[in-house]
XYZ file of C-alpha atoms in Angstrom:
774
model
C -22.286 -33.724 20.690
C -22.650 -32.191 17.291
C -20.420 -29.553 16.083
C -17.236 -29.984 18.458
C -14.113 -31.656 18.508
C -14.148 -32.048 22.362
C -13.277 -35.265 24.262
C -15.533 -38.142 23.420
C -16.865 -36.311 20.259
C -17.302 -38.401 17.079
C -19.258 -36.073 14.847
C -18.178 -32.609 13.787
C -20.591 -30.683 11.400
C -18.909 -27.301 10.451
C -22.274 -26.414 8.569
C -24.014 -25.761 11.741
C -21.139 -23.750 13.374
C -20.434 -20.039 13.370
C -16.925 -18.526 13.577
C -17.555 -17.938 17.299
C -18.672 -21.619 17.605
C -15.342 -22.775 16.206
C -13.357 -20.678 18.620
C -15.348 -21.851 21.728
C -16.026 -25.573 20.808
C -13.080 -26.661 18.631
C -10.331 -28.359 20.700
C -6.768 -28.214 19.303
C -3.731 -30.339 20.253
C -1.341 -28.614 22.689
C 2.219 -29.409 21.915
C 5.657 -28.844 23.449
C 8.477 -27.494 21.294
C 9.359 -30.946 20.268
C 5.862 -31.559 18.811
C 4.851 -33.911 21.534
C 1.008 -33.549 22.453
C 0.805 -32.400 26.093
C -2.808 -31.506 26.319
C -5.716 -29.766 24.657
C -7.238 -26.275 24.523
C -10.092 -24.490 22.820
C -9.226 -22.813 19.653
C -10.058 -19.439 21.195
C -7.999 -19.918 24.232
C -4.953 -21.169 22.099
C -5.048 -18.122 19.919
C -5.242 -15.441 22.425
C -2.097 -13.173 22.705
C -1.961 -11.383 26.042
C 0.647 -10.690 28.919
C 0.106 -14.156 30.424
C 0.750 -15.956 27.134
C 2.342 -13.495 24.762
C 2.323 -15.828 21.820
C -0.804 -17.848 22.700
C -0.537 -21.512 23.148
C 1.494 -23.700 20.933
C -0.686 -26.087 19.010
C -0.573 -28.468 15.843
C -1.801 -27.265 12.479
C -1.512 -28.306 8.869
C -1.130 -26.449 5.437
C -2.440 -28.121 2.263
C -1.251 -27.123 -1.208
C -3.147 -28.639 -4.180
C -1.719 -28.409 -7.664
C -3.263 -29.151 -11.041
C -0.583 -31.317 -12.716
C -1.784 -30.480 -16.404
C -1.405 -26.795 -15.977
C 1.194 -26.632 -13.137
C -1.017 -24.281 -11.165
C -1.567 -24.022 -7.367
C -4.984 -23.360 -5.855
C -5.176 -20.426 -3.391
C -7.843 -19.230 -1.310
C -8.646 -15.720 0.174
C -9.803 -16.251 3.717
C -13.208 -14.749 4.528
C -13.436 -11.215 5.796
C -15.488 -12.617 8.666
C -12.781 -14.766 10.012
C -11.642 -13.738 13.375
C -7.815 -14.351 12.751
C -6.256 -13.206 9.564
C -9.252 -12.268 7.613
C -9.164 -11.395 3.893
C -5.596 -12.676 3.433
C -4.544 -14.917 0.468
C -3.166 -18.195 1.559
C -2.606 -21.821 0.470
C -5.421 -24.158 -0.448
C -6.442 -25.043 2.984
C -5.061 -24.463 6.430
C -6.337 -25.521 9.779
C -6.030 -27.589 12.768
C -6.357 -31.379 13.690
C -8.756 -31.707 16.551
C -8.995 -33.844 19.662
C -11.902 -36.411 19.827
C -12.432 -36.823 16.169
C -13.317 -40.000 14.254
C -11.282 -40.924 12.275
C -8.771 -39.769 14.778
C -6.636 -36.781 13.933
C -3.733 -37.451 16.393
C -0.328 -38.530 15.091
C 2.416 -39.914 17.380
C 6.210 -39.432 16.940
C 6.274 -42.791 15.079
C 3.763 -41.576 12.618
C 5.881 -38.471 11.863
C 9.013 -40.715 11.599
C 7.385 -42.921 8.940
C 5.743 -39.973 7.196
C 2.373 -41.447 7.429
C 0.791 -38.730 9.596
C -2.785 -39.968 8.891
C -4.140 -37.808 11.632
C -3.345 -34.448 9.967
C -4.282 -36.026 6.667
C -7.775 -36.943 7.927
C -8.023 -33.491 9.411
C -7.180 -31.902 5.953
C -9.911 -34.025 4.122
C -12.335 -32.881 6.700
C -11.517 -29.203 6.191
C -11.210 -29.256 2.467
C -14.853 -30.639 2.486
C -15.941 -27.868 4.912
C -14.059 -24.891 3.517
C -14.077 -25.692 -0.404
C -16.773 -28.129 -0.568
C -14.319 -30.991 -2.102
C -15.848 -34.338 -1.449
C -13.815 -36.685 0.545
C -13.560 -39.459 -2.148
C -11.771 -36.843 -4.495
C -8.855 -36.254 -1.947
C -8.155 -39.701 -0.466
C -5.339 -39.499 2.376
C -3.079 -41.820 0.453
C -2.680 -39.084 -2.252
C -1.289 -36.441 0.348
C 2.425 -35.992 0.565
C 3.862 -34.911 3.916
C 7.092 -32.909 3.365
C 8.059 -30.968 6.635
C 7.049 -29.220 9.696
C 7.685 -25.485 10.759
C 7.316 -23.974 14.205
C 6.248 -20.320 13.700
C 4.276 -17.648 15.502
C 2.553 -14.423 14.307
C 0.368 -11.888 15.856
C -2.526 -10.610 13.801
C -1.481 -6.938 14.018
C -2.665 -6.202 10.586
C -6.215 -6.674 11.435
C -6.379 -5.849 15.166
C -3.409 -3.379 15.583
C -0.154 -3.532 17.361
C -1.836 -4.885 20.619
C -3.659 -7.556 18.746
C -5.503 -10.014 21.162
C -5.258 -12.611 18.378
C -2.499 -14.618 16.578
C -1.170 -17.993 15.663
C 1.530 -20.196 17.195
C 1.828 -23.457 15.625
C 3.771 -26.445 14.496
C 2.431 -26.536 10.888
C 2.520 -29.756 8.851
C 3.074 -29.166 5.144
C 0.927 -31.377 2.800
C 0.980 -31.460 -0.989
C -1.592 -32.920 -3.188
C -1.588 -33.169 -6.915
C -4.558 -33.937 -9.143
C -4.456 -34.813 -12.985
C -6.639 -31.783 -13.722
C -8.670 -29.254 -11.875
C -11.742 -30.632 -13.581
C -11.647 -33.685 -11.561
C -12.316 -31.647 -8.349
C -15.811 -30.423 -7.225
C -15.096 -27.115 -5.664
C -17.958 -25.168 -3.865
C -16.427 -22.641 -1.447
C -17.933 -21.965 1.884
C -18.579 -18.115 1.929
C -18.405 -18.197 5.658
C -14.675 -19.424 5.266
C -13.572 -18.189 1.847
C -14.105 -15.007 -0.146
C -12.273 -16.040 -3.259
C -10.270 -18.754 -4.976
C -7.755 -18.719 -7.563
C -5.616 -21.202 -9.500
C -2.278 -19.668 -10.207
C 1.027 -20.354 -12.120
C 4.338 -19.752 -10.406
C 4.940 -16.557 -12.269
C 1.425 -15.337 -11.404
C 1.844 -16.128 -7.588
C 5.156 -14.110 -7.709
C 3.305 -11.203 -9.352
C 0.609 -11.378 -6.709
C 3.088 -11.379 -3.791
C 4.794 -8.346 -5.218
C 1.491 -6.497 -5.323
C 1.437 -4.209 -2.230
C -2.296 -4.250 -2.392
C -2.673 -7.801 -1.672
C -2.489 -9.478 1.787
C -0.764 -12.860 2.401
C -0.853 -15.033 5.558
C 2.584 -15.057 7.238
C 2.694 -18.784 7.214
C 2.081 -18.890 3.557
C 4.620 -16.392 3.011
C 7.227 -18.459 4.921
C 6.551 -21.738 3.318
C 6.628 -20.204 -0.238
C 9.884 -18.238 0.234
C 11.628 -21.182 1.916
C 10.412 -24.172 0.155
C 7.885 -23.832 -2.629
C 9.862 -21.409 -4.579
C 13.221 -22.460 -3.162
C 14.718 -19.411 -1.985
C 17.423 -19.457 -4.466
C 17.625 -23.285 -4.336
C 15.467 -25.912 -6.200
C 11.848 -25.512 -5.022
C 9.248 -28.117 -4.469
C 7.172 -26.450 -7.316
C 9.962 -26.738 -9.814
C 9.228 -30.549 -10.635
C 6.076 -31.746 -8.890
C 6.709 -35.228 -10.128
C 10.125 -35.344 -8.030
C 8.316 -33.733 -4.998
C 5.391 -36.292 -4.986
C 7.119 -39.464 -6.147
C 10.457 -39.300 -4.169
C 11.396 -38.404 -0.670
C 14.092 -35.830 -1.952
C 12.197 -33.166 -0.153
C 10.852 -35.018 2.794
C 12.167 -33.953 6.227
C 10.811 -35.991 9.094
C 13.594 -35.035 11.512
C 13.715 -31.458 11.716
C 11.181 -28.805 12.954
C 12.121 -25.531 11.154
C 11.670 -22.513 13.464
C 10.684 -19.072 12.232
C 9.982 -15.699 13.798
C 7.487 -13.763 11.772
C 7.986 -10.888 9.551
C 8.530 -7.773 11.633
C 4.975 -6.407 11.076
C 3.446 -9.617 12.785
C 5.480 -9.159 16.086
C 4.029 -7.441 19.177
C 0.304 -8.228 19.821
C -1.305 -8.293 23.316
C 1.827 -9.644 25.058
C 4.253 -7.387 23.221
C 6.085 -10.533 21.902
C 9.494 -10.001 20.289
C 11.795 -12.555 18.487
C 11.400 -16.097 20.085
C 14.288 -17.910 18.372
C 18.027 -17.654 18.385
C 19.565 -15.101 15.927
C 20.712 -17.872 13.756
C 17.196 -19.191 13.462
C 15.362 -18.209 10.239
C 13.629 -14.877 10.086
C 11.443 -14.483 7.070
C 10.329 -11.020 5.893
C 9.118 -9.884 2.569
C 11.995 -8.312 0.744
C 9.974 -7.941 -2.430
C 7.738 -5.191 -1.075
C 8.639 -1.433 -0.919
C 9.775 -0.253 2.418
C 6.816 1.070 4.511
C 4.322 -0.723 2.356
C 4.843 -4.537 2.906
C 1.510 -5.523 1.770
C 0.510 -5.816 5.532
C -2.738 -3.743 5.168
C -5.882 -4.299 3.063
C -6.379 -1.779 0.163
C -10.122 -0.822 -0.140
C -11.000 -0.600 -3.926
C -14.196 -0.252 -5.847
C -15.167 -3.217 -8.059
C -14.532 -3.216 -11.628
C -18.288 -2.840 -12.517
C -18.259 0.253 -10.210
C -15.247 1.832 -11.873
C -16.475 1.058 -15.441
C -19.843 2.742 -14.665
C -18.017 6.136 -14.423
C -18.072 6.658 -18.208
C -16.338 10.209 -17.981
C -13.327 8.247 -16.084
C -13.199 5.568 -18.763
C -12.832 8.133 -21.387
C -10.242 9.993 -19.425
C -8.148 6.806 -19.125
C -8.384 6.332 -22.928
C -7.263 9.676 -23.519
C -4.446 9.483 -21.113
C -3.374 6.184 -22.411
C -3.828 6.533 -26.292
C -4.958 9.960 -27.281
C -2.874 12.394 -25.273
C -0.361 10.472 -23.074
C 1.885 12.244 -20.804
C 5.068 13.050 -22.750
C 8.357 11.872 -21.513
C 11.483 14.082 -22.041
C 14.124 11.766 -20.940
C 15.047 11.073 -24.499
C 15.800 14.756 -25.317
C 19.049 15.562 -26.812
C 20.101 17.771 -24.025
C 19.733 14.930 -21.443
C 21.538 12.382 -23.793
C 24.526 14.668 -24.200
C 24.624 15.687 -20.553
C 24.419 12.429 -18.522
C 25.914 9.168 -18.560
C 23.261 6.678 -20.163
C 23.841 3.767 -17.794
C 23.733 5.718 -14.772
C 20.630 7.654 -15.695
C 18.971 4.457 -16.824
C 19.441 3.084 -13.298
C 18.069 6.083 -11.737
C 14.967 6.064 -13.907
C 14.481 2.325 -13.326
C 14.800 2.709 -9.504
C 12.497 5.743 -9.695
C 9.746 3.751 -11.510
C 10.240 1.028 -8.972
C 9.741 3.186 -5.775
C 7.257 5.530 -7.223
C 5.560 4.843 -10.500
C 3.168 7.502 -10.168
C 5.656 10.290 -9.364
C 7.975 9.000 -12.161
C 5.338 9.999 -14.707
C 5.100 13.661 -13.571
C 8.835 14.007 -13.303
C 9.450 12.703 -16.997
C 7.119 15.306 -18.401
C 9.340 18.113 -16.911
C 11.497 20.178 -19.318
C 15.000 18.630 -19.827
C 16.689 21.456 -18.083
C 14.808 20.499 -14.841
C 13.955 16.907 -15.234
C 17.117 15.160 -14.057
C 17.582 17.554 -11.257
C 14.167 16.716 -9.842
C 14.589 13.077 -10.336
C 17.969 13.065 -8.392
C 16.389 15.326 -5.775
C 13.595 12.804 -5.236
C 15.983 9.816 -5.197
C 18.450 11.192 -2.733
C 15.596 12.054 -0.351
C 14.066 8.600 -0.915
C 17.428 7.117 -0.009
C 17.546 9.304 3.188
C 14.132 8.345 3.952
C 14.945 4.657 3.677
C 17.492 5.130 6.467
C 15.193 6.937 8.599
C 12.456 4.193 8.232
C 14.521 1.203 8.866
C 13.742 0.219 12.492
C 15.965 -2.701 12.768
C 19.259 -2.165 10.675
C 21.119 -0.099 13.130
C 22.410 -1.206 16.509
C 21.146 1.911 18.241
C 19.397 5.082 17.595
C 22.744 7.014 18.227
C 24.293 5.058 15.193
C 21.287 5.964 13.080
C 21.331 9.548 13.900
C 25.005 9.665 12.964
C 24.047 8.276 9.599
C 21.368 10.679 9.123
C 23.440 13.713 10.040
C 26.369 12.704 7.936
C 24.199 11.682 4.916
C 24.748 14.882 2.860
C 28.531 14.514 3.224
C 28.726 10.602 2.760
C 26.119 10.268 0.043
C 26.563 13.285 -1.915
C 30.302 14.075 -1.479
C 31.819 10.417 -1.629
C 31.351 9.075 -5.180
C 32.009 5.580 -3.774
C 29.628 5.622 -1.026
C 27.032 2.930 -0.651
C 24.994 1.292 2.199
C 24.129 -2.367 2.577
C 21.602 -4.180 4.853
C 19.166 -1.137 5.186
C 15.683 -0.935 3.650
C 13.796 -3.390 1.827
C 13.283 -4.380 -1.882
C 14.012 -1.583 -4.321
C 14.981 0.969 -1.613
C 17.575 -1.340 -0.256
C 18.890 -1.643 -3.851
C 18.862 2.201 -4.258
C 21.290 2.298 -1.290
C 23.521 -0.509 -2.418
C 23.901 1.021 -6.002
C 24.003 4.774 -4.987
C 27.171 5.367 -6.871
C 25.096 5.433 -9.963
C 22.923 8.060 -8.535
C 25.845 10.122 -7.240
C 27.454 10.148 -10.666
C 24.276 11.733 -12.151
C 24.116 14.148 -9.108
C 27.681 15.085 -9.839
C 26.822 16.088 -13.366
C 24.111 18.631 -12.483
C 24.451 22.432 -12.456
C 26.223 23.808 -9.262
C 23.082 25.673 -8.267
C 21.075 22.471 -8.284
C 23.527 20.427 -6.402
C 23.631 23.143 -3.765
C 19.891 23.134 -3.230
C 19.848 19.250 -3.089
C 22.708 19.186 -0.499
C 21.160 21.880 1.517
C 17.660 20.384 1.646
C 19.050 16.785 2.412
C 21.251 18.246 5.214
C 18.223 20.158 6.909
C 15.872 17.187 6.431
C 18.193 14.753 7.953
C 18.605 17.130 10.921
C 14.715 17.152 11.369
C 14.696 13.440 11.001
C 17.271 12.949 13.462
C 15.206 15.055 16.015
C 12.351 12.424 15.681
C 14.520 9.215 15.637
C 14.438 8.950 19.550
C 10.862 9.827 19.992
C 8.190 7.141 20.666
C 5.771 7.607 17.899
C 3.731 4.380 18.460
C 0.959 6.706 19.721
C 1.471 9.338 17.195
C 2.965 12.947 17.607
C 2.308 14.752 21.057
C 0.373 17.678 19.471
C -0.462 19.686 16.273
C 2.671 21.716 16.733
C 4.872 18.622 16.696
C 2.756 17.126 13.892
C 3.256 20.231 11.726
C 7.098 20.162 12.452
C 7.339 16.667 11.401
C 5.455 17.231 8.180
C 7.746 20.418 7.521
C 10.995 18.326 7.833
C 9.815 15.443 5.548
C 7.547 17.472 3.076
C 7.703 21.134 3.669
C 11.427 21.218 2.860
C 10.742 19.305 -0.448
C 8.380 22.062 -1.403
C 11.202 24.547 -0.555
C 13.771 22.653 -2.493
C 11.529 22.304 -5.651
C 10.672 25.997 -5.612
C 14.496 26.712 -5.596
C 15.130 24.247 -8.378
C 12.351 25.831 -10.442
C 13.922 29.180 -10.092
C 17.427 27.940 -10.703
C 16.268 26.546 -13.894
C 15.286 29.890 -15.325
C 11.717 28.437 -16.016
C 10.202 30.159 -13.049
C 10.756 33.664 -11.730
C 13.550 34.169 -9.274
C 11.119 35.112 -6.710
C 9.755 31.525 -6.457
C 12.974 30.472 -4.612
C 11.730 32.999 -1.791
C 8.039 31.596 -1.585
C 9.171 29.626 1.571
C 5.779 29.822 3.177
C 3.659 28.710 0.349
C 6.196 26.041 -0.619
C 6.078 24.554 2.930
C 2.232 24.615 3.082
C 1.881 22.881 -0.309
C 4.310 20.175 1.077
C 2.203 19.876 4.398
C -1.047 19.274 2.494
C 0.361 16.344 0.746
C 2.084 14.833 3.640
C -1.102 15.325 5.930
C -3.272 13.790 3.370
C -0.700 10.648 3.275
C -0.759 10.470 7.000
C -4.642 10.691 7.388
C -5.144 7.932 4.690
C -2.271 5.655 6.226
C -3.548 5.517 9.811
C -3.570 1.732 10.111
C -0.443 1.012 8.310
C 1.291 3.540 10.373
C -0.201 2.362 13.592
C 0.782 -1.320 12.601
C 4.403 -0.177 11.887
C 4.664 1.494 15.336
C 5.381 4.837 13.850
C 2.157 6.916 13.741
C 1.784 10.592 13.377
C -1.887 11.494 14.324
C -1.533 14.198 16.936
C -2.524 13.039 20.503
C -4.066 16.416 21.297
C -6.747 15.614 18.562
C -7.360 11.731 18.777
C -7.104 11.494 22.580
C -10.285 13.662 22.727
C -12.096 10.721 20.991
C -10.362 7.393 22.133
C -12.215 5.860 25.103
C -9.230 3.847 26.271
C -6.532 6.249 25.483
C -4.827 4.132 22.780
C -4.675 5.151 19.056
C -5.451 1.579 18.113
C -8.908 2.142 19.755
C -10.387 3.315 16.320
C -9.490 0.235 14.583
C -12.113 -1.722 16.404
C -14.837 -1.042 13.944
C -17.146 -3.839 15.490
C -17.539 -1.501 18.341
C -20.320 1.131 17.396
C -19.077 3.773 19.819
C -15.522 3.281 18.617
C -16.763 3.635 15.039
C -18.499 6.899 15.744
C -15.509 8.388 17.642
C -13.126 7.312 14.815
C -15.080 9.287 12.357
C -15.182 12.308 14.753
C -11.326 12.149 14.758
C -10.938 11.595 11.109
C -13.191 14.324 10.096
C -11.323 16.719 12.424
C -7.944 15.802 10.925
C -9.264 16.264 7.360
C -10.525 19.741 8.191
C -7.180 20.725 9.562
C -5.565 19.538 6.379
C -8.237 21.505 4.255
C -7.058 24.743 5.927
C -3.947 24.483 3.866
C -5.777 24.529 0.483
C -5.874 28.497 -0.114
C -1.997 28.605 0.199
C -1.672 25.698 -2.156
C -3.819 27.286 -4.676
C -1.991 30.660 -4.168
C 1.284 28.922 -4.846
C 0.148 27.189 -8.131
C -1.152 30.728 -9.288
C 2.378 32.049 -9.199
C 3.719 29.501 -11.647
C 4.312 30.472 -15.250
C 5.889 27.204 -16.865
C 3.103 24.818 -18.086
C 5.117 21.647 -17.266
C 6.192 22.886 -13.857
C 2.471 23.783 -13.110
C 1.266 20.298 -14.083
C 4.101 18.682 -11.954
C 2.867 20.668 -8.877
C -0.878 20.437 -9.646
C -1.155 16.685 -10.124
C -0.251 15.844 -6.786
C -2.481 18.511 -5.216
C -5.549 17.396 -7.094
C -4.847 13.775 -6.034
C -4.607 14.950 -2.403
C -7.903 16.797 -2.386
C -9.661 13.750 -4.025
C -8.112 11.482 -1.420
C -9.487 13.698 1.335
C -12.863 13.565 -0.142
C -12.673 9.875 -0.426
C -11.474 9.452 3.264
C -13.906 12.096 4.883
C -16.479 10.228 6.993
C -15.233 6.922 5.779
C -14.820 4.011 8.198
C -12.632 2.203 5.667
C -9.779 4.249 6.816
C -9.636 2.326 9.974
C -9.610 -1.192 8.369
C -7.237 -0.638 5.421
C -5.874 1.928 2.957
C -8.345 3.984 0.931
C -7.338 4.682 -2.501
C -9.256 6.797 -5.229
C -10.374 5.123 -8.523
C -7.664 4.659 -11.209
C -10.087 6.282 -13.726
C -10.618 9.174 -11.441
C -6.884 9.543 -11.277
C -6.561 9.720 -14.948
C -9.467 12.252 -15.080
C -7.643 14.386 -12.477
C -4.260 14.239 -14.429
C -6.126 15.358 -17.605
C -7.605 18.377 -15.651
C -4.344 20.032 -14.552
C -3.678 22.057 -17.818
C -4.171 25.362 -16.082
C -5.164 27.074 -12.913
C -8.979 27.204 -13.977
C -9.150 23.581 -14.433
C -7.408 22.997 -10.962
C -9.852 25.473 -9.272
C -12.718 23.529 -10.707
C -11.345 20.276 -9.107
C -10.808 21.750 -5.854
C -14.379 23.300 -5.991
C -15.871 19.944 -6.896
C -14.271 18.049 -3.911
C -15.136 20.906 -1.407
C -18.618 20.752 -2.286
C -18.652 16.997 -2.084
C -16.886 17.057 1.454
C -19.634 19.800 2.674
C -22.402 17.627 1.305
C -21.175 14.627 3.124
C -20.866 16.492 6.103
C -24.415 17.781 5.875
C -25.915 14.331 4.857
C -24.108 12.917 8.156
C -25.725 15.685 10.207
C -29.164 15.074 8.890
C -28.683 11.554 9.865
C -28.016 12.445 13.311
C -24.285 12.355 13.301
C -23.225 15.086 15.619
C -19.714 16.009 14.293
C -17.847 18.343 16.545
C -15.720 19.573 13.667
C -19.027 20.281 11.518
C -18.961 24.085 11.707
C -15.184 24.363 10.918
C -15.628 21.807 7.980
C -18.365 23.768 6.489
C -16.399 27.018 7.047
C -13.197 25.855 5.196
C -15.235 24.184 2.322
C -17.072 27.505 1.916
C -13.818 29.431 1.747
C -12.352 27.014 -0.793
C -15.663 27.327 -2.941
C -15.414 31.198 -2.770
C -11.725 31.005 -4.046
C -12.705 28.747 -6.939
C -16.191 30.145 -7.786
C -15.235 31.907 -11.051
C -13.847 28.513 -12.314
C -16.746 26.562 -11.130
C -19.112 28.857 -12.868
C -17.202 28.389 -16.135
C -17.764 24.675 -15.641
C -21.445 24.895 -14.963
C -21.820 27.078 -18.209
C -19.850 24.362 -20.116
C -22.061 21.766 -18.745
C -25.208 23.710 -19.612
C -24.028 23.926 -23.204
C -23.327 20.159 -23.299
C -26.959 19.557 -22.054
C -28.299 21.898 -24.623
C -26.498 20.044 -27.423
C -27.695 16.747 -26.112
C -31.394 18.180 -25.916
C -31.135 19.342 -29.639
C -29.656 15.956 -30.603
C -32.589 14.333 -28.828
C -35.181 16.309 -30.412
C -33.532 15.714 -33.925
C -33.522 11.976 -33.329
C -37.108 12.116 -32.143
C -38.288 13.933 -35.335
C -35.957 11.992 -37.708
C -33.779 15.067 -38.402
C -30.468 13.421 -39.018
C -28.782 16.790 -39.954
C -29.712 18.227 -36.641
C -28.439 15.073 -34.840
C -25.132 14.975 -36.809
C -24.530 18.749 -36.160
C -25.102 18.457 -32.361
C -23.088 15.183 -32.305
C -20.191 16.826 -34.091
C -20.139 19.795 -31.819
C -20.249 17.499 -28.860
C -17.424 15.359 -30.052
C -15.499 18.489 -31.218
C -15.650 20.086 -27.627
C -14.532 16.628 -26.260
C -11.601 16.482 -28.501
C -10.432 20.002 -28.115
C -10.596 19.538 -24.308
C -8.456 16.380 -24.564
C -5.927 18.291 -26.651
C -6.030 21.338 -24.677
C -7.396 23.315 -27.657
C -10.280 24.963 -25.526
C -8.027 26.027 -22.718
C -7.379 29.598 -22.104
C -4.236 30.040 -19.950
C -1.342 32.377 -18.922
C 0.911 29.439 -18.665
C 3.640 29.076 -21.206
C 5.357 25.861 -22.388
C 8.979 25.638 -21.289
C 10.493 26.241 -24.886
C 8.681 29.678 -25.042
C 10.476 30.623 -21.822
C 13.947 29.581 -22.700
C 14.791 32.898 -24.372
C 14.271 34.754 -21.185
C 16.210 32.126 -19.079
C 19.135 33.530 -17.087
C 20.178 30.028 -16.161
C 21.205 28.700 -19.456
C 23.931 29.803 -22.104
C 23.254 30.435 -25.625
C 24.341 26.968 -26.654
C 22.216 25.253 -23.961
C 19.055 27.289 -25.221
C 19.760 26.337 -28.819
C 20.073 22.548 -27.905
C 17.115 22.639 -25.726
C 14.883 24.327 -28.392
C 15.997 21.638 -30.842
C 15.308 18.650 -28.475
C 11.892 19.920 -27.788
């Protein structure tokens, strides 16, 4: 009976089997909680999570870790995207199941565990190393494997299939180590049906990878690495492989270590919660930023694709080396006004929680920079309290913390909070006294603005704490209200800080509607992009009055089933309608930007806006939104940052992406896609194009000039007229350099130092100091 591990089977040929075949034909070893074999079940039946078996069926598994002794590197694999459970995640060298009916037998008795021989799982490991990685059996003899311990864990595959995932793992996992003198002694030919990629990594490289929120890792691998391989504060198995492999110092044949999964892997089709007692081990991933635990795949273009955009490559070179964004943190005014150690902490933590936002804050004028930095950190701390779904014993307790935050955090210089948040957000709360010390040194006007916005935002957050957002907001009105509290108020606070600094006109503080709309545009863009991550977290925001028009089963997770053609189409209907709704905010965003007078403030506001319109263009009619996080190219980000010098360049960016979205909508329609939002999409794109037409025409004229110069250079080259070629090339390079340094820009914006003489917020000495520092 080829290709099965069923009873009486003696031959297993993975090369003839599909992923569905493995599910239907492989027969795993069913266990009780003491690791006694009590039966068998198909791989499919054991991995189904539903109301009848909320965590599937407990079965035996193994995890192999192969190390290169010469380099102290570990071999990782990235599971194939075609895998049914936990596709595309990075994990240890090989992980699978011993099966019934195999020859040699893959069954181990309690006695085999007691003497640590476990030949059954070792035979299974040899079989799967051959099948998945193409490693010949004679290169990995079973006597070279070291059995170390067992862990009992479970995890719903909510990352791939949503909070109601029908799939998951529930295993007693045998951990096996194997070392080889050098990776060169291994023949490795990965099976593309099983593996997308492999990588040999050092300890530091693995830590770096696991800190990258763009990478996914299997839950069992995260547990094993955190607890044992790296040691979790103690001596780890990887610290000295010679000791690990040649002694029994780390061998544990008596205990089965029990772990509930990270919170993002709870739930599933049976709504499974914690299985083990509170004093058993629960492993999360504290290295990740809160709200971004590395749970969701990030869709990125290949390096070849990114490098093919030469204009973006030039933009990256320009931003990194020719004209990098200036940092005013070292200005004399800031050095003399704020405590160095406290400000260094605030800057460090800002870079950790938001590297991109840190760059645009640093280029602000010294009179405004620290005010905005602290404003951001205070709201980030508040947001951390709101986001933590497990730290508080009840919603009522959380609400009280939110409502009192402006008093406790901003009035008590000794206030801190522990046990809330993850990673760097947790540290921000733990060391908030440093943030408060800088806050206390701000001008009174700035402190008043920050305290007022913090109180109002906390009140809004408290309103939503008790609401069930697992299926999104109720309607567009509630959706807008939530966005107002968490982003619109930020826009208002920034406008008031701009005015209080004297760098913008006092009237900016009263532009409440435009400030709100600008914040909503950014927040709606993030919510649209983060569909899957928010759904997996159980706090989604897509309004039900929109998405329920398209969900066949009335569940927001319906759209994540991209293998269903109908669901795929309906998902795009919903996505395009939400993007069209967000685009209606663009005219107000452009109106707000046109009212600014300070060049640095303008850039601070414009950069997130152009990133948002680019992200909406990337997401429009893009099914990748439903299988991961969609991000624009890094080179494009650099290009956009460089194109925020004035309102004309920003108009050109908005025009470009409005045209792109309208073309995508038209192309889809020509292909037979009957988008219900098509007319509205075209209307708002046309409106944006009309608002930005003058700037777009200037860009076309510039492009025409460039083409003419290239044509002249080409003709000169063809006729061997070097002088002509040289002149045309010099003009082209000159235009490029002039643009890079802003020499070709006509703008009404003024640099901050030119506005200081008119500032009503600064006294004469401050003006003098600031001019000197800039």
